[in-house]
Every structure is written in C-alpha cells, then in structure tokens.
Amino acid sequence: MNNKSGTAILIIYTGGTIGMIQDPGNGSLVPIDFRYISDHVPELRKFGYDLHSVSFDPVKDSSNIDPSVWIKIAEIIEENYYSFDGFVVLHGTDTMAYTASALSFMFESLGKPVILTGSQLPIGLLRTDGKENLITAIEIAAAKENGLPAVPEVCICFDNKLVRGNRTTKMSAEHFDAFYSPNYPPLAEVGLHLKYFANQIRYPEKEKKFTVQKSFDNNVAILKLFPGINRKLIQSITGTEGLRGLIIETFGSGNAPTYQWFLDDLRNFIEKGGIIMNVTQCHGGSVEMGLYETSRQMLAAGVVSGKDITSEASVTKLMHLLGRYQSRDKVVKALAKSLSGEMS
Ligand code: ASP
C-alpha cells in the first residue's frame, strides 16, 4: 500500500470472528486471506500508511490460544520491532484479555503501541463492528504525540474504548461494547477526536532496551470459591501433581471461609512451596486482606494479595513469573507488585 506519511503498521491476524466472511457458495463463515484485507475494508487505503499483515495459518479461535501462541505473537513483534511504528493484533474476543495481559508481562520497556482488537460480528457482514474496530486500532497504533508513540502499551481497542490490556475483562458475549476495565480509567477518549490521557498512559524508561521474556509455566490453577465448597475439591486442586501456583477467587474484598480445614489446606500447600494469590470475584474493587477476620487468617498463612488485579491478568502473571524464576521468594515479591500497570 502507498505510504504518504512514512508510518508503517504491522497487522497480525491470529483468528477470531473479525476475519470472517460469508462463503458465497454455501453461506458459512470462512476466514479471509489477510493479504487482501483492503479489498474487504477499502477505507484502509485512505490512511496512506504502509500497512503490512501477517496471518496465522491455520487461524485460531481464541479458545485454542495458549502460551505457545503468546510467544509466537511476541516473536513476530520482536522480529519486526524496529521496522514498524506500531502493531495491531487481531484476535478472537473470548480470550483477548488473557493474551493482552500475557503480552504486557512478556514485553519489557515497550516503546511502541501493541493494540489488540477483534469484533462481535464478522468483517464480511454488513452490520459488522470489525471495520470500525480495525480502523480505530490502526489509527491508535500509528498515533504520535510530540513525535513519540502516543500509547506505547499493550491495549485493547474495542467499540470506541481504548483500555490497558491487562486491566480488561470481556463482559458481554452479545453487545458491541464487549470489554471493560473495572479498576483503571481509559487511556484515550475515542470519539470525534482521539484524545490521549498522558497521565494514565505508561511510558518506557528511556535508557532501557526493549526485551521479550518468553517462558511460562502452566502449573497453575484458579479456584473460584462458593458457599458450601467441598473440602475434597480443594484438596484435589492443591494436591495436583506439580501445581506451583493457585489463584483463589474470593468473596468481596478478599474474604473466604474461616473453617479450620480450609486454612489448614491452604497452609499445607504454601508450606510445601506453593504460592497462593487472593483475587476478588467482584467485577470491580480491590482485595483488602486483613480488613475482615475472613481474610486476616489467609494473610497470616502467607497468601499474597492480588489487590485490584483481574483474573485474566493474575493467572497470566503467575504463569509468567513461574516461568521466569525458580525461586519462590522472587515470584512472591514480583506477584505482590505492579509489573506492567496491572494493579494499583
Ligand atoms: N469464538 C471467537 C473467538 O474468541 C469469538 C470472537 O472472535 O469474538 O475466537
């Protein structure tokens, strides 16, 4: 494509609804060939950017995305980092918040925008939200403020919202407004104009070089508490061979039962070297361990507070840190602090 502006953007198509059109033969949805993306979205030619695309082959429904795919996406960005001004990752919406979180932990000193988007309706349908999402994501990936990338972060751009990827959760399986960021404000106002909120955006430290961490350890589990939870279930999870880390989704501000057996089981897991992080089931707000008796004892047992982290960010952060460090202490220390703006 012609390039009047000198701006180059790489679009990485992993799969998901956005890249689908209706097969004229049988009417079923099939993935488009991304090399011809402008044929489906002719508006892209008007940008005047140098747009390149790479496509996964085969493309993936995002339910099949796992750490090996996060590494593949990160490697594509690493290999092309100095040739492009920004990156747009097209991804299924179902696990987009996990991928955005994982990438945010893998990239250190990221100085360029990595904007994930997708759609609820395929790009080949008349009422699609995919065109607008793609066009806005490209514009944000290309945006400069004072000559520097406006948003050098891993973000999700969806339905006129730009939010930090590791703060985001999919909240609707049917509305165009599918994502929200419960505990962190948007990074830009996406309306008639794109207005970036510099005080909410993270910028890399100038002297540090961009690097990519590529190890994950998936010996982790998420346990969602519910009233009446059975001890056998908890013990079967904490007794899982090789399990190194457990996220417990607790009630309210981080509360859990005070039954002796429950606390004993958590303590046993920690004493054997396991790591437990406390994340709230609420769709907003923070864990405050020690506020109530029902969390004070977990704190005393050595459970780490996840504060206001999302479940998606907590599990990807845990996998990332366990892949990175063998030392339990190092993992616990890094878990408790914000690495990429994922918690307050
Ligand atoms: N199942 C699809 C996916 O996540 C849904 C979507 O793209 O929105 O890959």
XYZ file of C-alpha atoms and ligand atoms in Angstrom:
353
model
C 0.000 0.000 0.000
C 1.182 3.564 -0.655
C 2.735 5.446 2.203
C 2.480 9.223 2.244
C 3.034 9.562 5.935
C 6.119 7.387 6.455
C 4.183 5.427 9.075
C 4.354 1.629 8.947
C 1.936 -0.626 10.827
C 2.040 -4.398 11.091
C -1.310 -6.197 11.436
C -1.029 -9.668 12.970
C -4.121 -11.751 12.336
C -4.392 -14.663 14.764
C -8.033 -15.553 14.094
C -11.426 -14.925 15.658
C -14.689 -13.609 14.314
C -13.252 -10.402 12.870
C -11.506 -12.139 9.987
C -14.539 -13.994 8.677
C -16.643 -13.528 5.562
C -19.575 -15.460 4.220
C -18.624 -18.083 1.658
C -20.671 -17.130 -1.434
C -21.095 -20.838 -2.199
C -22.611 -22.260 0.966
C -23.106 -19.185 3.179
C -20.916 -20.469 6.012
C -18.315 -18.248 7.665
C -14.759 -18.742 6.430
C -11.540 -16.820 7.237
C -10.449 -14.179 4.706
C -6.987 -14.113 3.169
C -5.443 -11.247 5.077
C -3.118 -10.250 2.269
C -6.219 -8.825 0.609
C -7.580 -7.090 3.697
C -8.006 -3.768 1.813
C -10.412 -5.447 -0.599
C -12.719 -6.066 2.347
C -12.001 -2.771 4.110
C -11.290 -0.301 1.274
C -11.263 2.538 3.821
C -7.762 1.359 4.820
C -6.348 2.778 1.571
C -7.341 6.264 2.673
C -4.944 6.164 5.630
C -1.890 6.383 3.415
C 0.036 4.251 5.923
C 2.321 1.455 4.930
C 0.172 -1.444 6.119
C 1.607 -4.943 6.234
C -0.102 -8.028 7.522
C 0.885 -11.493 8.651
C -1.639 -14.177 9.281
C -1.549 -17.294 11.394
C -2.004 -20.412 9.344
C -4.257 -22.012 10.354
C -6.061 -19.179 12.120
C -7.140 -19.829 15.688
C -10.376 -19.473 17.516
C -9.182 -17.732 20.652
C -10.364 -20.608 22.850
C -7.410 -22.536 21.415
C -4.863 -19.871 22.232
C -2.262 -20.844 24.820
C 1.223 -19.692 25.940
C 2.840 -21.054 22.765
C 0.688 -18.629 20.756
C 1.510 -15.711 23.062
C 5.168 -16.482 22.411
C 4.546 -16.618 18.647
C 2.799 -13.226 18.652
C 5.574 -11.747 20.812
C 8.254 -13.124 18.486
C 6.579 -11.592 15.426
C 6.580 -8.229 17.205
C 10.177 -8.690 18.393
C 11.417 -9.539 14.884
C 9.629 -6.546 13.364
C 10.005 -4.129 16.256
C 12.375 -1.696 14.580
C 10.685 -1.808 11.150
C 7.219 -0.677 12.270
C 5.741 2.233 14.178
C 3.026 0.148 15.787
C 1.315 -3.237 15.843
C -2.316 -4.289 15.623
C -3.162 -7.811 16.782
C -6.475 -9.185 15.517
C -7.702 -11.778 17.961
C -10.892 -13.563 18.984
C -12.636 -11.714 21.751
C -13.113 -14.703 24.053
C -9.559 -14.816 25.407
C -8.301 -11.443 24.205
C -7.910 -10.130 27.768
C -5.636 -13.087 28.621
C -3.423 -12.550 25.575
C -3.221 -8.801 26.191
C -2.230 -9.454 29.816
C 0.355 -12.090 28.887
C 1.965 -9.833 26.256
C 2.110 -6.950 28.731
C 4.212 -9.116 31.078
C 6.418 -10.509 28.300
C 7.396 -7.091 26.913
C 9.822 -5.034 28.933
C 10.422 -1.380 28.102
C 7.867 -1.493 25.318
C 8.129 1.754 23.373
C 5.555 1.111 20.642
C 1.786 0.565 20.613
C 0.518 -3.023 20.536
C -3.230 -2.719 20.013
C -5.453 -5.796 20.211
C -8.844 -5.755 18.608
C -11.465 -8.073 17.141
C -15.187 -7.941 16.643
C -18.505 -9.409 17.638
C -19.685 -9.667 14.014
C -17.503 -10.854 11.117
C -15.864 -8.188 8.964
C -17.702 -9.534 5.921
C -21.171 -8.801 7.340
C -22.983 -5.548 6.655
C -23.508 -4.581 10.301
C -20.020 -5.589 11.404
C -18.270 -3.771 14.224
C -14.987 -5.149 12.860
C -14.281 -2.372 10.350
C -14.582 0.399 12.870
C -12.556 -1.505 15.457
C -9.800 -2.238 12.942
C -9.668 1.312 11.575
C -9.556 2.849 15.059
C -6.917 0.352 16.236
C -4.701 1.222 13.246
C -5.114 4.927 13.861
C -4.113 4.492 17.515
C -1.159 2.239 16.623
C 0.072 4.971 14.279
C -0.605 7.949 16.544
C 2.281 10.139 17.671
C 2.332 12.843 20.320
C 5.352 15.177 20.239
C 6.985 12.824 17.747
C 6.710 9.773 20.020
C 4.179 6.901 20.003
C 1.064 8.154 21.782
C 0.305 4.872 23.591
C 3.384 2.625 23.954
C 1.398 -0.056 25.769
C -0.405 -3.334 25.127
C -4.022 -2.156 24.855
C -7.422 -3.368 23.813
C -9.313 -1.116 21.437
C -12.953 -2.087 21.131
C -16.187 -0.231 20.438
C -14.654 3.209 20.823
C -12.791 2.393 24.009
C -9.059 2.236 24.497
C -8.107 0.431 27.680
C -4.950 -1.073 29.146
C -4.960 -4.743 28.105
C -4.039 -6.191 31.486
C -6.856 -4.263 33.199
C -9.532 -5.582 30.889
C -12.227 -8.223 31.052
C -14.708 -9.470 28.466
C -18.110 -8.627 29.873
C -20.568 -9.324 27.067
C -20.993 -12.134 24.562
C -23.542 -10.177 22.566
C -23.043 -6.424 22.806
C -20.627 -4.473 20.651
C -19.434 -2.915 23.896
C -17.785 -6.186 24.956
C -14.864 -5.141 27.159
C -14.416 -3.072 30.230
C -11.677 -2.041 32.565
C -13.207 -2.074 36.036
C -10.339 -0.617 38.017
C -8.428 1.637 35.658
C -9.600 4.567 33.539
C -9.407 4.530 29.721
C -6.156 5.564 28.052
C -7.899 7.746 25.490
C -11.220 9.252 24.640
C -12.304 7.724 21.361
C -14.957 9.996 19.935
C -14.941 12.609 17.211
C -11.277 13.051 18.093
C -8.762 10.758 19.691
C -7.678 12.383 22.907
C -4.886 10.591 24.761
C -4.661 10.821 28.544
C -0.918 11.104 29.113
C -1.258 10.879 32.893
C -2.922 7.453 32.570
C -0.518 6.003 29.982
C 2.691 4.142 30.902
C 5.861 5.166 29.067
C 9.076 3.122 28.979
C 12.213 4.250 30.752
C 14.279 5.877 28.026
C 17.606 4.194 28.658
C 16.203 0.631 28.743
C 16.151 -1.579 25.674
C 13.004 -3.434 24.561
C 13.234 -7.098 25.575
C 10.866 -10.061 25.480
C 10.523 -12.713 28.203
C 9.330 -15.951 26.671
C 8.900 -18.517 29.441
C 5.630 -19.587 31.001
C 4.855 -22.311 33.490
C 1.254 -23.503 33.308
C 1.365 -25.450 36.574
C -1.259 -23.112 37.970
C -4.963 -23.230 38.788
C -7.839 -20.877 39.502
C -10.228 -21.879 42.267
C -13.485 -19.960 42.461
C -14.978 -20.174 45.953
C -18.685 -20.622 46.521
C -20.708 -21.127 49.695
C -20.686 -24.821 50.529
C -17.472 -25.653 48.681
C -16.364 -29.203 49.354
C -13.020 -29.968 51.030
C -12.347 -32.847 48.610
C -12.458 -30.404 45.708
C -9.965 -28.061 47.375
C -7.659 -30.923 48.270
C -7.820 -32.367 44.782
C -6.683 -28.999 43.411
C -3.974 -28.261 45.985
C -2.842 -31.909 45.692
C -2.455 -31.707 41.890
C 0.943 -33.101 40.980
C 3.370 -30.333 40.046
C 1.000 -27.472 40.904
C 3.125 -24.424 41.829
C 0.625 -21.581 41.954
C -3.030 -21.138 42.815
C -5.302 -18.138 42.302
C -8.221 -18.155 44.724
C -11.198 -16.096 43.600
C -12.619 -14.966 46.912
C -15.712 -13.057 48.002
C -15.929 -9.263 48.202
C -12.761 -7.598 49.395
C -10.856 -10.896 49.529
C -12.866 -12.928 52.022
C -13.016 -16.716 52.390
C -14.385 -19.198 54.931
C -12.615 -19.342 58.288
C -13.166 -23.115 58.649
C -10.084 -24.665 60.194
C -9.790 -27.319 57.465
C -9.821 -24.660 54.739
C -6.993 -22.676 56.308
C -5.040 -25.882 57.060
C -5.254 -26.940 53.411
C -4.010 -23.553 52.193
C -1.212 -23.529 54.776
C -0.123 -27.057 53.781
C 0.069 -26.059 50.130
C 2.172 -22.989 50.978
C 4.449 -24.943 53.336
C 5.178 -27.387 50.511
C 6.379 -24.439 48.380
C 3.134 -23.471 46.659
C 2.100 -19.872 46.038
C -1.443 -18.607 46.555
C -2.814 -15.291 45.342
C -6.119 -13.814 46.514
C -8.220 -12.202 43.772
C -11.771 -10.952 44.194
C -14.751 -12.432 42.335
C -16.281 -8.938 42.235
C -16.347 -7.140 38.916
C -14.616 -4.115 40.381
C -12.792 -3.032 43.518
C -9.892 -4.489 45.422
C -8.847 -7.241 47.787
C -8.010 -5.774 51.194
C -6.516 -8.551 53.231
C -6.915 -8.111 56.961
C -9.961 -5.865 56.688
C -12.164 -8.716 57.932
C -11.313 -11.761 60.029
C -12.236 -13.835 56.941
C -9.122 -12.645 55.125
C -6.774 -11.911 58.039
C -6.058 -15.594 58.564
C -5.201 -16.100 54.903
C -2.765 -13.217 55.148
C -1.184 -14.859 58.192
C -0.907 -18.133 56.216
C 1.163 -16.360 53.545
C -1.449 -15.768 50.821
C -0.458 -12.886 48.505
C -2.989 -10.106 47.894
C -3.938 -9.616 44.247
C -5.344 -6.175 45.146
C -7.429 -4.954 42.186
C -5.962 -7.262 39.508
C -8.300 -9.035 37.057
C -8.431 -12.838 36.988
C -7.031 -12.776 33.455
C -4.015 -10.731 34.498
C -3.496 -12.727 37.707
C -3.218 -16.118 36.034
C -1.012 -14.898 33.160
C 1.212 -13.002 35.611
C 1.592 -16.122 37.748
C 2.457 -18.282 34.705
C 4.934 -15.647 33.522
C 6.682 -15.317 36.896
C 6.842 -19.085 37.497
C 8.353 -19.465 34.033
C 10.851 -16.748 34.750
C 12.022 -17.549 38.275
C 12.706 -20.791 40.081
C 12.951 -19.028 43.434
C 9.640 -18.955 45.300
C 10.625 -15.723 47.062
C 11.287 -13.926 43.791
C 7.910 -14.991 42.396
C 6.081 -13.898 45.558
C 7.835 -10.499 45.611
C 7.095 -9.812 41.946
C 3.487 -11.022 42.276
C 2.800 -8.529 45.028
C 3.856 -5.506 42.977
C 2.686 -3.983 39.735
C 4.869 -5.054 36.797
C 3.034 -3.538 33.840
C 0.371 -1.375 35.433
C -1.879 -4.376 36.096
C -2.671 -3.408 39.661
C -2.813 -0.272 41.780
N -15.005 -17.559 19.404
C -14.438 -16.352 18.879
C -13.027 -16.229 19.416
O -12.818 -15.780 20.507
C -15.274 -15.205 19.245
C -14.784 -13.885 18.742
O -13.877 -13.749 17.968
O -15.368 -12.893 19.170
O -12.122 -16.623 18.723
